[in-house]
Amino acid sequence: MGIDPPGSTNEHRDLESDMRGSIEFELTRRGVLAGTAAAVAATGMPSGVGAQEAAGPETPVMSKVSLKVNGQGHALELDARTSLLDLLREHLHLTGTKKGCDHGQCGACTVIVDGRRINACLTLAIMHEGGDVITIEGLGTPDNLHPMQAAFVKYDGYQCGYCTPGQICSAVAVLDEIKAGIPSHVGASLTEQPEATATEMRERMSGNICRCGAYSNIAEAMADVAGRTA
Ligand code: FES
Ligand code: FES
């Protein structure tokens, strides 16, 4: 089979035939779409994107939740899908708790609920009815810092500070976990009382990411509060 030189009569014929084909296809496609739209209009059955548009904006399901945050009681009515993080930041304006990834990957949103640290972005607010939440604002005040906050300042445990509230809440809860004998992956056995060694604390803090890389200073701050050396 030969190849037609550019500009030859055969090439023009091929182009004309291709264009006719495209126009016919376009007409056919338009016809199909018009026919579908007419059918939908006739039956009153919305379809695809049109269905979403017809339904209008989603109506949130509202739920009530009462909980304590930093010692203060709150009773709120929220969209049931509100995360604990959004309750704190958007409804109570406690913006010390940070939203990093919003997917449970960075630890920036760590708060303490009923004595245990959790990622506030991964839990719904309505799951904490009657809960007792402590955020960075509830740990200490600028004039009366929590010992962990003071240690972070002393050991320069931050650079930009974005991860710091989560790091501090996590660090406080980590020392409580160790005291309570909760095992970790680095312990010799599940029944042995864990100790606040550097390895133990680093393992337990591994869910709190610091893009500035202040890890060594954070470890020193924690060790100081735990009465050890990092
Ligand atoms: Fe919650 Fe990153 S914002 S873990
Ligand atoms: Fe900047 Fe940790 S101090 S991310």
Short mmCIF file of C-alpha atoms and ligand atoms in Angstrom, two decimals:
data_model
loop_
_atom_site.label_atom_id
_atom_site.label_comp_id
_atom_site.label_asym_id
_atom_site.label_seq_id
_atom_site.Cartn_x
_atom_site.Cartn_y
_atom_site.Cartn_z
CA MET A 1 0.00 0.00 0.00
CA GLY A 2 1.51 3.32 -1.08
CA ILE A 3 1.62 6.52 0.92
CA ASP A 4 -0.03 9.52 -0.80
CA PRO A 5 2.26 12.54 -1.06
CA PRO A 6 1.07 15.64 0.85
CA GLY A 7 -1.37 17.76 -1.17
CA SER A 8 -2.22 14.93 -3.60
CA THR A 9 -5.79 14.41 -4.85
CA ASN A 10 -6.05 11.18 -2.88
CA GLU A 11 -5.09 12.95 0.31
CA HIS A 12 -7.79 15.61 -0.25
CA ARG A 13 -10.37 12.89 -0.83
CA ASP A 14 -9.35 11.19 2.44
CA LEU A 15 -9.61 14.48 4.35
CA GLU A 16 -13.06 15.21 2.93
CA SER A 17 -14.23 11.76 3.85
CA ASP A 18 -12.82 12.10 7.43
CA MET A 19 -14.58 15.47 7.87
CA ARG A 20 -17.89 14.09 6.61
CA GLY A 21 -17.49 11.23 9.06
CA SER A 22 -16.85 13.64 11.97
CA ILE A 23 -19.83 15.83 11.08
CA GLU A 24 -22.10 12.82 10.81
CA PHE A 25 -20.78 11.49 14.13
CA GLU A 26 -21.28 14.92 15.77
CA LEU A 27 -24.86 15.08 14.46
CA THR A 28 -25.54 11.57 15.64
CA ARG A 29 -24.06 12.34 19.09
CA ARG A 30 -26.13 15.52 19.39
CA GLY A 31 -29.19 13.60 18.34
CA VAL A 32 -28.59 11.00 21.03
CA LEU A 33 -28.08 13.64 23.72
CA ALA A 34 -31.16 15.58 22.65
CA GLY A 35 -33.17 12.37 22.58
CA THR A 36 -32.00 11.45 26.09
CA ALA A 37 -32.83 14.90 27.44
CA ALA A 38 -36.28 14.73 25.88
CA ALA A 39 -36.86 11.28 27.34
CA VAL A 40 -35.76 12.46 30.80
CA ALA A 41 -38.02 15.51 30.58
CA ALA A 42 -40.94 13.35 29.45
CA THR A 43 -40.57 10.81 32.26
CA GLY A 44 -39.57 13.32 34.94
CA MET A 45 -36.65 11.04 35.84
CA PRO A 46 -33.45 13.01 36.54
CA SER A 47 -30.16 11.35 35.57
CA GLY A 48 -26.41 11.76 36.26
CA VAL A 49 -25.23 15.27 37.07
CA GLY A 50 -28.71 16.59 36.33
CA ALA A 51 -30.01 14.50 39.24
CA GLN A 52 -27.63 16.16 41.68
CA GLU A 53 -28.54 19.61 40.39
CA ALA A 54 -32.22 18.80 40.66
CA ALA A 55 -31.79 17.60 44.24
CA GLY A 56 -30.27 20.95 45.32
CA PRO A 57 -27.71 21.39 48.10
CA GLU A 58 -27.51 18.55 50.60
CA THR A 59 -29.53 19.14 53.72
CA PRO A 60 -27.36 18.46 56.75
CA VAL A 61 -28.62 16.18 59.48
CA MET A 62 -28.26 18.16 62.69
CA SER A 63 -27.35 16.52 65.99
CA LYS A 64 -26.93 17.76 69.51
CA VAL A 65 -23.77 17.16 71.49
CA SER A 66 -22.73 18.24 74.98
CA LEU A 67 -19.15 18.00 76.08
CA LYS A 68 -16.54 19.69 78.21
CA VAL A 69 -13.63 21.47 76.59
CA ASN A 70 -10.81 22.72 78.80
CA GLY A 71 -13.09 22.46 81.80
CA GLN A 72 -15.95 24.43 80.27
CA GLY A 73 -19.24 22.79 79.30
CA HIS A 74 -20.65 23.30 75.80
CA ALA A 75 -23.98 22.24 74.30
CA LEU A 76 -24.04 22.52 70.52
CA GLU A 77 -26.20 21.54 67.60
CA LEU A 78 -24.05 20.50 64.66
CA ASP A 79 -24.09 18.86 61.28
CA ALA A 80 -23.66 15.22 62.33
CA ARG A 81 -20.62 14.97 60.02
CA THR A 82 -18.63 17.62 61.94
CA SER A 83 -15.28 16.32 63.11
CA LEU A 84 -14.09 17.03 66.63
CA LEU A 85 -11.36 19.15 65.03
CA ASP A 86 -13.90 21.34 63.23
CA LEU A 87 -16.00 21.60 66.38
CA LEU A 88 -12.97 22.97 68.22
CA ARG A 89 -11.72 25.28 65.49
CA GLU A 90 -14.87 26.41 63.68
CA HIS A 91 -17.49 26.35 66.42
CA LEU A 92 -15.52 27.10 69.59
CA HIS A 93 -12.77 29.10 67.84
CA LEU A 94 -10.05 27.21 69.68
CA THR A 95 -7.57 27.46 66.84
CA GLY A 96 -4.59 26.24 68.86
CA THR A 97 -5.42 22.75 67.62
CA LYS A 98 -4.11 22.65 64.06
CA LYS A 99 -5.48 21.12 60.89
CA GLY A 100 -2.57 19.65 58.96
CA CYS A 101 -3.57 16.77 56.73
CA ASP A 102 -7.18 16.28 57.98
CA HIS A 103 -6.56 12.57 57.29
CA GLY A 104 -4.96 11.20 60.45
CA GLN A 105 -1.46 11.31 59.00
CA CYS A 106 0.36 14.18 60.73
CA GLY A 107 -0.76 14.47 64.38
CA ALA A 108 -1.14 18.27 64.22
CA CYS A 109 -4.72 17.94 65.50
CA THR A 110 -3.85 15.83 68.58
CA VAL A 111 -5.99 16.58 71.64
CA ILE A 112 -6.57 14.69 74.86
CA VAL A 113 -10.04 13.19 75.31
CA ASP A 114 -10.91 11.46 78.57
CA GLY A 115 -7.19 11.20 79.32
CA ARG A 116 -6.15 9.66 75.98
CA ARG A 117 -4.64 11.43 72.97
CA ILE A 118 -6.53 11.20 69.72
CA ASN A 119 -6.43 12.74 66.26
CA ALA A 120 -9.34 15.17 66.35
CA CYS A 121 -9.65 15.10 62.56
CA LEU A 122 -10.47 11.39 62.57
CA THR A 123 -13.38 11.42 64.98
CA LEU A 124 -16.86 12.86 64.78
CA ALA A 125 -17.78 15.43 67.41
CA ILE A 126 -21.06 13.65 68.18
CA MET A 127 -19.11 10.55 69.23
CA HIS A 128 -17.88 12.47 72.27
CA GLU A 129 -21.14 13.17 74.03
CA GLY A 130 -20.24 13.81 77.68
CA GLY A 131 -16.52 13.77 76.83
CA ASP A 132 -13.78 15.74 78.53
CA VAL A 133 -11.52 17.36 75.94
CA ILE A 134 -8.22 19.09 76.68
CA THR A 135 -6.61 21.20 73.96
CA ILE A 136 -3.37 23.15 74.01
CA GLU A 137 -5.31 26.14 75.34
CA GLY A 138 -6.38 24.09 78.35
CA LEU A 139 -2.95 22.75 79.30
CA GLY A 140 -1.49 26.01 80.52
CA THR A 141 -1.55 29.76 80.04
CA PRO A 142 1.23 32.11 78.90
CA ASP A 143 1.76 33.10 82.55
CA ASN A 144 1.45 29.61 83.90
CA LEU A 145 2.79 27.14 81.35
CA HIS A 146 2.29 23.41 81.68
CA PRO A 147 5.69 21.79 82.44
CA MET A 148 5.72 20.28 78.93
CA GLN A 149 5.05 23.68 77.35
CA ALA A 150 7.85 25.19 79.45
CA ALA A 151 10.21 22.37 78.42
CA PHE A 152 9.45 22.92 74.71
CA VAL A 153 10.39 26.57 75.17
CA LYS A 154 13.54 25.68 77.16
CA TYR A 155 14.76 23.09 74.63
CA ASP A 156 13.62 24.95 71.53
CA GLY A 157 11.30 22.11 70.57
CA TYR A 158 9.87 23.87 67.52
CA GLN A 159 10.67 26.10 64.57
CA CYS A 160 7.54 27.21 62.71
CA GLY A 161 5.37 25.98 65.57
CA TYR A 162 2.57 24.55 63.42
CA CYS A 163 2.93 21.01 64.73
CA THR A 164 3.74 22.15 68.27
CA PRO A 165 0.28 22.12 69.92
CA GLY A 166 -0.23 18.55 68.71
CA GLN A 167 3.30 17.57 69.76
CA ILE A 168 2.78 18.98 73.26
CA CYS A 169 -0.65 17.36 73.76
CA SER A 170 0.78 14.08 72.52
CA ALA A 171 3.88 14.36 74.71
CA VAL A 172 1.79 14.99 77.83
CA ALA A 173 -0.41 11.98 77.08
CA VAL A 174 2.60 9.80 76.21
CA LEU A 175 4.11 10.23 79.66
CA ASP A 176 0.73 9.37 81.18
CA GLU A 177 0.49 6.26 78.95
CA ILE A 178 3.90 5.11 80.14
CA LYS A 179 2.98 5.68 83.78
CA ALA A 180 -0.25 3.77 83.23
CA GLY A 181 1.76 0.80 81.89
CA ILE A 182 0.25 0.88 78.41
CA PRO A 183 2.65 -1.18 76.23
CA SER A 184 4.19 -0.09 72.94
CA HIS A 185 5.96 -1.89 70.10
CA VAL A 186 9.42 -1.29 71.58
CA GLY A 187 8.71 -2.84 74.98
CA ALA A 188 10.33 -6.17 75.86
CA SER A 189 6.94 -7.68 76.66
CA LEU A 190 3.32 -6.67 76.81
CA THR A 191 3.18 -7.16 80.57
CA GLU A 192 6.39 -5.38 81.59
CA GLN A 193 6.00 -1.85 82.97
CA PRO A 194 7.32 0.48 80.22
CA GLU A 195 9.87 3.16 81.07
CA ALA A 196 10.27 6.64 79.64
CA THR A 197 13.41 5.80 77.67
CA ALA A 198 14.37 7.81 74.59
CA THR A 199 13.41 4.87 72.35
CA GLU A 200 10.08 4.41 74.10
CA MET A 201 9.17 8.09 73.81
CA ARG A 202 10.33 8.40 70.20
CA GLU A 203 8.28 5.34 69.23
CA ARG A 204 5.17 6.70 70.91
CA MET A 205 5.61 10.12 69.31
CA SER A 206 6.03 8.67 65.82
CA GLY A 207 2.52 9.76 64.77
CA ASN A 208 3.39 13.42 65.27
CA ILE A 209 5.20 14.72 62.23
CA CYS A 210 7.36 17.86 62.31
CA ARG A 211 8.24 19.24 58.88
CA CYS A 212 10.86 21.48 60.54
CA GLY A 213 12.61 18.43 62.00
CA ALA A 214 12.66 19.58 65.61
CA TYR A 215 12.59 15.97 66.80
CA SER A 216 15.81 15.95 68.84
CA ASN A 217 14.76 19.03 70.78
CA ILE A 218 11.28 17.61 71.35
CA ALA A 219 12.87 14.41 72.68
CA GLU A 220 15.06 16.47 75.04
CA ALA A 221 12.04 18.42 76.28
CA MET A 222 10.12 15.21 76.97
CA ALA A 223 13.07 13.58 78.68
CA ASP A 224 13.44 16.60 80.95
CA VAL A 225 9.79 16.43 82.01
CA ALA A 226 10.13 12.68 82.50
CA GLY A 227 13.23 13.25 84.67
CA ARG A 228 15.59 11.46 82.27
CA THR A 229 18.16 12.28 79.61
CA ALA A 230 17.20 12.02 75.94
FE1 FES B 1 -5.35 15.31 62.00
FE2 FES B 1 -3.23 15.58 60.41
S1 FES B 1 -4.82 17.02 60.84
S2 FES B 1 -3.70 13.95 61.75
FE1 FES B 2 7.43 23.41 62.15
FE2 FES B 2 7.09 21.24 63.61
S1 FES B 2 7.95 23.13 64.24
S2 FES B 2 6.34 21.62 61.65
#
